[in-house]
Short mmCIF file of C-alpha atoms in Angstrom, two decimals:
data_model
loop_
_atom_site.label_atom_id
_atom_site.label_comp_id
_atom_site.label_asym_id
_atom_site.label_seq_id
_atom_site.Cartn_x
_atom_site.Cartn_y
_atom_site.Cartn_z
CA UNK A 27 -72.49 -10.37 3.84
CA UNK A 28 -70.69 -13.48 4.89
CA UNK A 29 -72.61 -16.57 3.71
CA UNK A 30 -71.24 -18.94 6.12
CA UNK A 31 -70.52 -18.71 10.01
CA UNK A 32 -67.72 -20.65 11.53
CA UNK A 33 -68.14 -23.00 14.56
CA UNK A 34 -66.09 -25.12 16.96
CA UNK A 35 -67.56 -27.52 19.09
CA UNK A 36 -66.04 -29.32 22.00
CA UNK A 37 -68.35 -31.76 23.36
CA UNK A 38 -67.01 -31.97 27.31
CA UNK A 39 -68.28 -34.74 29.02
CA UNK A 40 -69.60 -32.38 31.48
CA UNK A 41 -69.82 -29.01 29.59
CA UNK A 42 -70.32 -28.51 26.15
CA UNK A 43 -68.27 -25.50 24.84
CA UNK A 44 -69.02 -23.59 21.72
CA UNK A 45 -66.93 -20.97 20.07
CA UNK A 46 -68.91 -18.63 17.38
CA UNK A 47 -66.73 -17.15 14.55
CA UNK A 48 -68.47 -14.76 13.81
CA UNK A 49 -69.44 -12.72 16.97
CA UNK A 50 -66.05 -14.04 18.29
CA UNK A 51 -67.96 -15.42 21.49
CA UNK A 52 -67.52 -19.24 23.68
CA UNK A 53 -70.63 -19.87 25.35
CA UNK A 54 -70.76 -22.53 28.03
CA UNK A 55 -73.54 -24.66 29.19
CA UNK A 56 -73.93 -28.14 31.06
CA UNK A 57 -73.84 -31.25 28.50
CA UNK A 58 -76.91 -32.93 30.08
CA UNK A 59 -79.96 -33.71 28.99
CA UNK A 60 -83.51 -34.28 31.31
CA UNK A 61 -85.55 -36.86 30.01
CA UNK A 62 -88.82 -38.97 31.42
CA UNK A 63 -89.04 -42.60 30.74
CA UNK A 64 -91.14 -42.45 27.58
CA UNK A 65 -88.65 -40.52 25.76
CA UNK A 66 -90.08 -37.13 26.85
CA UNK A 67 -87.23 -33.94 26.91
CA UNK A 68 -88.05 -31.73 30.11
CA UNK A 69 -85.09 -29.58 30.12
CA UNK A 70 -81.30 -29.58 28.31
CA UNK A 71 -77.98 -27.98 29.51
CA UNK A 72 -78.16 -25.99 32.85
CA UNK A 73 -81.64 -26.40 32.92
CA UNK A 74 -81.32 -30.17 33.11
CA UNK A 75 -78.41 -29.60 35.65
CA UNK A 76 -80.94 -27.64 37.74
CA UNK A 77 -83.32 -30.85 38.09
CA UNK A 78 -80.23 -33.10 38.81
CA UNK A 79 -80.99 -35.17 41.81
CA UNK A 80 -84.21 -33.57 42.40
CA UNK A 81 -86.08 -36.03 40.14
CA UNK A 82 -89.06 -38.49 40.78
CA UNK A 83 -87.89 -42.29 39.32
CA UNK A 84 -89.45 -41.97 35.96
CA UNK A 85 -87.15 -38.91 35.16
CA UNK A 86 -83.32 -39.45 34.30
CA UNK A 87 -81.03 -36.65 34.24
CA UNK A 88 -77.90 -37.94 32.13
CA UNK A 89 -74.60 -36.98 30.28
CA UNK A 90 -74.94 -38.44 26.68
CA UNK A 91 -70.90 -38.15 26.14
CA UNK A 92 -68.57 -40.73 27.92
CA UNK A 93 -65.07 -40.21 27.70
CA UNK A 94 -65.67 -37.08 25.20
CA UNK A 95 -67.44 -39.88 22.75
CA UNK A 96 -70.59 -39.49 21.63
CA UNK A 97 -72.91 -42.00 23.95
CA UNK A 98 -76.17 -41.30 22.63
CA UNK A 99 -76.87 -39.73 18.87
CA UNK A 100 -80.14 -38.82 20.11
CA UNK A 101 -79.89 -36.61 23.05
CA UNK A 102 -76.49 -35.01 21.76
CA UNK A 103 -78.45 -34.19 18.52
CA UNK A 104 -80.72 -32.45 21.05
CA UNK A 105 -78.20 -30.46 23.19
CA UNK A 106 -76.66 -29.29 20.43
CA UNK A 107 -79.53 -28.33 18.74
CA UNK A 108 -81.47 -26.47 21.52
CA UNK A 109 -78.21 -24.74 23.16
CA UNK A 110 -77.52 -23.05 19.51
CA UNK A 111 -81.23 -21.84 19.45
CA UNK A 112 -81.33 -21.03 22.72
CA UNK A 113 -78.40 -19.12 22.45
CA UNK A 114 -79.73 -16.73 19.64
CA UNK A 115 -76.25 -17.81 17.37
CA UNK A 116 -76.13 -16.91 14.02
CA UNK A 117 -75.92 -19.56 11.55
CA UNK A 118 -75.39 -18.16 8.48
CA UNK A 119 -76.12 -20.04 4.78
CA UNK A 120 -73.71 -22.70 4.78
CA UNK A 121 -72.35 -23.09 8.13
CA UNK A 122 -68.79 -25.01 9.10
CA UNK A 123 -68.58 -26.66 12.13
CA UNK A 124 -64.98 -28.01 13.93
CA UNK A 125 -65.81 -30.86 16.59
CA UNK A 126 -63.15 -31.77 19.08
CA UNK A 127 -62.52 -35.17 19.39
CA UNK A 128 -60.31 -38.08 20.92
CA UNK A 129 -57.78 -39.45 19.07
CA UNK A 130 -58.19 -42.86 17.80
CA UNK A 131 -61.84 -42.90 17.00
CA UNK A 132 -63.51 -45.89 14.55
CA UNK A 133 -65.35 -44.72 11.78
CA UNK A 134 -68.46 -45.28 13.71
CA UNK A 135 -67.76 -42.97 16.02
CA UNK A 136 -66.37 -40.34 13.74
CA UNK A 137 -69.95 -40.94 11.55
CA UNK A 138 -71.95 -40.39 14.76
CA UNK A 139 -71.09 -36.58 14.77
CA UNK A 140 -71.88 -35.90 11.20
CA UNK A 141 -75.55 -38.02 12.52
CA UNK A 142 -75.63 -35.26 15.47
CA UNK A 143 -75.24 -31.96 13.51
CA UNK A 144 -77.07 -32.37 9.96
CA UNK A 145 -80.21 -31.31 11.10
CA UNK A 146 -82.56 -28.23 11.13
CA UNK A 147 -80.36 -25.43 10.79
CA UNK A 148 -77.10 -27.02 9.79
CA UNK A 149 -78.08 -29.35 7.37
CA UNK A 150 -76.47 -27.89 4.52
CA UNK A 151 -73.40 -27.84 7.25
CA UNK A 152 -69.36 -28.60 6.48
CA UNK A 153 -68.53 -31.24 9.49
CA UNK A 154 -64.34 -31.26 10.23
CA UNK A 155 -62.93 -32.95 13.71
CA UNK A 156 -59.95 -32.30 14.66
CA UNK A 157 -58.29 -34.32 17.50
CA UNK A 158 -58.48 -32.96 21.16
CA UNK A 159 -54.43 -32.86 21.86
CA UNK A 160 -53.54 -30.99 18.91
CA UNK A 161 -56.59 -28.14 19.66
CA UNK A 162 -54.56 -28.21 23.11
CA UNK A 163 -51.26 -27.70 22.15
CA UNK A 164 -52.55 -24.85 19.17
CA UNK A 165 -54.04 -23.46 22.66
CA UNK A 166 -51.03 -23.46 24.63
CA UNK A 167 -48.64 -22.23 22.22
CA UNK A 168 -46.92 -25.49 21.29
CA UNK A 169 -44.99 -25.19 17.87
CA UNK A 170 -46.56 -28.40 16.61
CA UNK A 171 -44.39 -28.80 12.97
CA UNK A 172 -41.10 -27.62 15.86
CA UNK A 173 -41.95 -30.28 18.43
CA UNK A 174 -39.46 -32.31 19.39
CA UNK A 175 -41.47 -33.78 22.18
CA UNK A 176 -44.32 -32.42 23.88
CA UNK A 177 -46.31 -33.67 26.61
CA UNK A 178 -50.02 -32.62 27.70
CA UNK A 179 -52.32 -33.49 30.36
CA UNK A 180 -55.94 -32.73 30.19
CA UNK A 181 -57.80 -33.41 33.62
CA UNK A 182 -61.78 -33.31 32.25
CA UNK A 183 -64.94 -34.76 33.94
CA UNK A 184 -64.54 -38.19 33.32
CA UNK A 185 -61.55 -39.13 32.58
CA UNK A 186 -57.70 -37.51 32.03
CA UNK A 187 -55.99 -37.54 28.65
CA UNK A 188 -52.10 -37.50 28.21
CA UNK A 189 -51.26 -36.84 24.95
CA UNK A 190 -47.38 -37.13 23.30
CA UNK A 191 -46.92 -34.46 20.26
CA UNK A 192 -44.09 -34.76 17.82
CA UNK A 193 -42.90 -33.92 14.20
CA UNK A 194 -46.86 -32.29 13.94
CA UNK A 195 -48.48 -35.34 14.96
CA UNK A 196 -49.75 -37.08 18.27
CA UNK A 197 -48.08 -40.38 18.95
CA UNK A 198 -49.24 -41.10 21.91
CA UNK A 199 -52.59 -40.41 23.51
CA UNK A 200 -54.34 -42.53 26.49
CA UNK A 201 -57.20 -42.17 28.42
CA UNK A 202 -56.98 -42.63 31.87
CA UNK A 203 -60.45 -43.09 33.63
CA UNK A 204 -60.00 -40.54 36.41
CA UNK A 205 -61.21 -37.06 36.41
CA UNK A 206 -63.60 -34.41 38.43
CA UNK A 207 -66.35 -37.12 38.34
CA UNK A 208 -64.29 -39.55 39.86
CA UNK A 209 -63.05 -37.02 42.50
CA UNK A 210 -66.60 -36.17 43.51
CA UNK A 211 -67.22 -40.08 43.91
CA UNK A 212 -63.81 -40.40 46.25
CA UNK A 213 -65.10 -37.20 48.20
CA UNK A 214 -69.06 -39.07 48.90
CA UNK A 215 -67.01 -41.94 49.93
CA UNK A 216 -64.77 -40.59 52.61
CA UNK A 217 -67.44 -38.67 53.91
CA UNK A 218 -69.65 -41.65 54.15
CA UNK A 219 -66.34 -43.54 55.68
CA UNK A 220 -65.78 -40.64 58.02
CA UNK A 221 -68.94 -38.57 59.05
CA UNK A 222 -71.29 -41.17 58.72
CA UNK A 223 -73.10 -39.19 56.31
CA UNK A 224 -74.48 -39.40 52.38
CA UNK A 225 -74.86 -36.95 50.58
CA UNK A 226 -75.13 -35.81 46.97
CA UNK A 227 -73.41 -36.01 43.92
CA UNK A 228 -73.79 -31.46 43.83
CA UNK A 229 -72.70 -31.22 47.48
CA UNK A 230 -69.99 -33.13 46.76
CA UNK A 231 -68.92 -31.36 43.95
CA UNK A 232 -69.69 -27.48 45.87
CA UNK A 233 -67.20 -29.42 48.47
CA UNK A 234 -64.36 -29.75 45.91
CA UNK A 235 -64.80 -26.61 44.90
CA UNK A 236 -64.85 -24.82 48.13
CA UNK A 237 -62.60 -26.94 50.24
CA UNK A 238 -60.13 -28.52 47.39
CA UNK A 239 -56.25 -27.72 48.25
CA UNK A 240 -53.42 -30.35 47.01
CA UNK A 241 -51.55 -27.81 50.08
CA UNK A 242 -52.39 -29.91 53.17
CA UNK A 243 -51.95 -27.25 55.23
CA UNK A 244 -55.37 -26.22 54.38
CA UNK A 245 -57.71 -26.52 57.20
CA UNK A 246 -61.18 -25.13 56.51
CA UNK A 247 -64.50 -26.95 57.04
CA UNK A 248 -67.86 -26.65 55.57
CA UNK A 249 -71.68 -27.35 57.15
CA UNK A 250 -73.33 -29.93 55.12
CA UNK A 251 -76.75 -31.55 54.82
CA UNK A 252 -76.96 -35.45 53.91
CA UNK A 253 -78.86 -38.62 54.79
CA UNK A 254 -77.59 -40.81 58.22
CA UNK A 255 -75.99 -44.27 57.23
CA UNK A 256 -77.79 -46.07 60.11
CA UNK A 257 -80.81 -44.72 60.81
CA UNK A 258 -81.43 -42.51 57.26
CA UNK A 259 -83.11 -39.90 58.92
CA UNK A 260 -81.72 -36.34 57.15
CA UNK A 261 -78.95 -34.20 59.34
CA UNK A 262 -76.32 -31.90 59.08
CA UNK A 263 -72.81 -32.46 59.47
CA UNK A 264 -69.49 -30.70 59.04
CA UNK A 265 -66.76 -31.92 56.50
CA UNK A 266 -63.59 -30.88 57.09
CA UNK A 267 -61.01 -30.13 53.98
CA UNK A 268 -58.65 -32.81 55.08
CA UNK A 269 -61.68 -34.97 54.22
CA UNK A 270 -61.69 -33.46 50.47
CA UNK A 271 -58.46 -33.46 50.35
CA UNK A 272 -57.16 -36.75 51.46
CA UNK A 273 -60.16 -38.41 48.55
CA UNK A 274 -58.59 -36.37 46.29
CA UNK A 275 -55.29 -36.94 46.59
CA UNK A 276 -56.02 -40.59 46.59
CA UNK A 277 -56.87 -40.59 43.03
CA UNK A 278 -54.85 -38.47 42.02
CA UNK A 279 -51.98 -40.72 43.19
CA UNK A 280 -53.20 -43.39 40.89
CA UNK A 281 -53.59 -41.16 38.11
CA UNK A 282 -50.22 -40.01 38.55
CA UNK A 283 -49.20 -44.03 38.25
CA UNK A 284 -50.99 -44.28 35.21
CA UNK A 285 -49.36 -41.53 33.80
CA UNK A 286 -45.55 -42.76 34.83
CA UNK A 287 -46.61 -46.07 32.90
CA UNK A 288 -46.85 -43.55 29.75
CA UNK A 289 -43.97 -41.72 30.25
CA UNK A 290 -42.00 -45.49 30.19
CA UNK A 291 -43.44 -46.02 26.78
CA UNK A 292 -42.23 -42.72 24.93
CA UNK A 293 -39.13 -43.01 23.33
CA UNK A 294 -35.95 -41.81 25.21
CA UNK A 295 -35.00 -39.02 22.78
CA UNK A 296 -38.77 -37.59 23.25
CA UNK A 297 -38.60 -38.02 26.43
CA UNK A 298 -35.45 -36.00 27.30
CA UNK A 299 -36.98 -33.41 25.26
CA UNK A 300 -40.56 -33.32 27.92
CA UNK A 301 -38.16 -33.76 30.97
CA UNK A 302 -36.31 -30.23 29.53
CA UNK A 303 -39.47 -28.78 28.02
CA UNK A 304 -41.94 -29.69 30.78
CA UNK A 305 -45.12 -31.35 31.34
CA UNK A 306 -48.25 -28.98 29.98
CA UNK A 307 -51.27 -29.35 32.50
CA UNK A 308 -55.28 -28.06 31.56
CA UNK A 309 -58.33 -29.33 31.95
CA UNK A 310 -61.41 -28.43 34.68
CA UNK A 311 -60.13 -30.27 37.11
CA UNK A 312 -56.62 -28.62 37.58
CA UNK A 313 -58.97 -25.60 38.78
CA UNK A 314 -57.93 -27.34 42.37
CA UNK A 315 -55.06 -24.97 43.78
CA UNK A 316 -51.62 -26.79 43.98
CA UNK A 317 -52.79 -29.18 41.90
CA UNK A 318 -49.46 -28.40 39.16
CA UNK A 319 -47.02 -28.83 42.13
CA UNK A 320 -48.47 -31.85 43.34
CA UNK A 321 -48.43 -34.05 39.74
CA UNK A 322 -45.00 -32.44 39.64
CA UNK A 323 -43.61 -33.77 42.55
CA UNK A 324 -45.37 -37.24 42.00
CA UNK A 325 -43.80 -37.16 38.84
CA UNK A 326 -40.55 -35.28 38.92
CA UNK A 327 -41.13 -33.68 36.28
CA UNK A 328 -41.39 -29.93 36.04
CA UNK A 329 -45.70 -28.84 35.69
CA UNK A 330 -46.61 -26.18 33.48
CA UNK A 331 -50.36 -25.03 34.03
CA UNK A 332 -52.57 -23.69 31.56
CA UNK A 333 -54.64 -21.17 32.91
CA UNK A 334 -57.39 -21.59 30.38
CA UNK A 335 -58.45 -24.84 32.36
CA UNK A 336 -61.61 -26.20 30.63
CA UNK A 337 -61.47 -23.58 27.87
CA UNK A 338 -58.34 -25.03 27.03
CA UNK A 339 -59.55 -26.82 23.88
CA UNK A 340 -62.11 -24.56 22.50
CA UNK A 341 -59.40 -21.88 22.64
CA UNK A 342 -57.49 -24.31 20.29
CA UNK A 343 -60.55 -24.11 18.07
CA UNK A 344 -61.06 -20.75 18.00
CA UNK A 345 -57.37 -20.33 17.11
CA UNK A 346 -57.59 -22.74 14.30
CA UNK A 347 -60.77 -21.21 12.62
CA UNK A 348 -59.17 -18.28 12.93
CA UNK A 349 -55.92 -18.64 11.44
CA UNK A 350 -55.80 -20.77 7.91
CA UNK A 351 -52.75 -21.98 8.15
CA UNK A 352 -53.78 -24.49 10.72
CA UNK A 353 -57.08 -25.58 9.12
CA UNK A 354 -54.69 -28.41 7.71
CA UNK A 355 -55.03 -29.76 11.15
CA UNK A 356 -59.00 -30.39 10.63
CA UNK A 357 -60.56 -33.61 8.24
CA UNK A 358 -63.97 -33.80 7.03
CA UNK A 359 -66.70 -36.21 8.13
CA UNK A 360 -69.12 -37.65 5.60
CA UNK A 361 -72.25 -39.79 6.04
CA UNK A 362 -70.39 -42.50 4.69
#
């Protein structure tokens, strides 16, 4: 009987994504957390989603991770927690758990998830990280120790991540602060601009997903319910997909700027290398069709998608747990 079960954790801004070793199984839930003024939980992961925007004042219903870094120790610790309960996962003796992070974190930061996972269950628990772009190149196939250059984008919730591999390392990574969040803002905006209409932070994101095409031949429209900008009386309205489309494409312009400005700084040889090899494209957020041609034609360069999209990374850490030769990949965390 094993005495240990494997983990690997990727803490999404949005979703939190965990792979277990030992039944070979990703589960998936919402990375939020419901919780009343006075420090009261009232529901965690899709069951805080469901109360999202349906609140009185004295309830908030928040994401504790900004920018895949741990926000608050507190409600993480409790979304972790309840979601591996909840989720009947064997823990086993003397668990091991792999947390994907950014690159570059302090120690502080790196402290805070050994602070989020010693508790209850996993208190006797092994804590590794293991940073985000190399779990998505293990994921995509990328020979890391063969690399001459390899570039990867990774379109998440709150912000995009482009990531330079070479010689087995990362040598570039930057955080750019758009992603699906930001798209559902642009999308409320241009509706308010052009329909006169507010609505949600949800129907803006059921819009994205319905109506979304980087193709602007699209033409589609969807019957939506919101609050008038003059008079604030509640109505219907219909948004078009050129409405989606043209708030989305908006941003994604200036992430595609931000994202030239780090192809400038990556040294010629490594960058002849990406222009041959291609750019690698995952996250959530590349879910919107045409999306790949779109940043390729921005940025002449030639798009390769990854059709794991938001799995992307916890792939890379099921891969790694899996396969020993890449647990050199992984460090430990300590409380110190």
């Amino acid at each position: 009987m094993m005495l240990h079960n494997s983990f690997g954790v990727d803490l999404g801004s949005s979703v939190i994504k965990i792979y277990d070793h030992r039944k070979d199984t990703i589960i998936k839930e919402k990375n939020m957390i419901a919780i009343r003024r006075n420090g009261q939980i009232l529901g965690i992961g899709n069951d805080a989603y469901e109360m999202f925007e349906k609140t009185p004042v004295d309830v908030k219903v928040q994401e504790p991770i900004s920018n895949g870094k741990i926000g608050d120790v507190f409600q993480v610790e409790a979304i972790l927690h309840t979601i591996l309960n909840r989720s009947g996962l064997s823990v086993g003796r003397r668990p091991v758990l792999y947390f994907a992070v950014p690159t570059g974190l302090t120690k502080i930061e790196k402290r805070a998830y050994y602070t989020v996972a010693r508790r209850g269950k996993l208190r006797k628990c092994k804590i590794f990280l293991v940073d985000r772009p190399v779990l998505d190149a293990i994921a995509l196939g990328i020979p890391l120790n063969r690399t001459r250059g390899s570039m990867i984008i990774n379109m998440g919730s709150q912000s995009t991540e482009v990531s330079v591999i070479a010689d087995g390392r990362v040598i570039i990574s930057t955080l750019i602060p758009i992603g699906g969040g930001q798209f559902n803002d642009a999308i409320r905006s241009n509706i308010r601009k052009k329909n006169n209409l507010l609505v949600g932070i949800r129907t803006a994101r059921r819009l994205k997903l319905a109506l979304a095409d980087m193709d602007p031949q699209k033409k589609e429209g969807r019957k939506v319910m919101g609050m008038d900008c003059v008079n604030g009386i509640p109505r219907d309205g219909i948004v078009t997909s050129s409405t989606v489309n043209t708030a989305i494409m908006e941003r994604t312009k200036q992430m595609a700027a931000e994202i030239r400005k780090v192809i400038q700084r990556i040294p010629p040889q490594i960058r002849a290398n990406i222009k041959k090899e291609g750019i690698y494209l995952t996250g959530g957020s590349t879910r919107i069709p045409h999306m790949d041609k779109f940043l390729s034609k921005e940025l002449d360069y030639s798009v390769q998608l990854s059709l794991y999209y938001d799995l992307c990374t916890v792939c890379g850490l099921k891969e790694l747990i899996t396969h020993p030769a890449l647990h050199h990949f992984a460090y430990p965390v300590t409380k110190q």
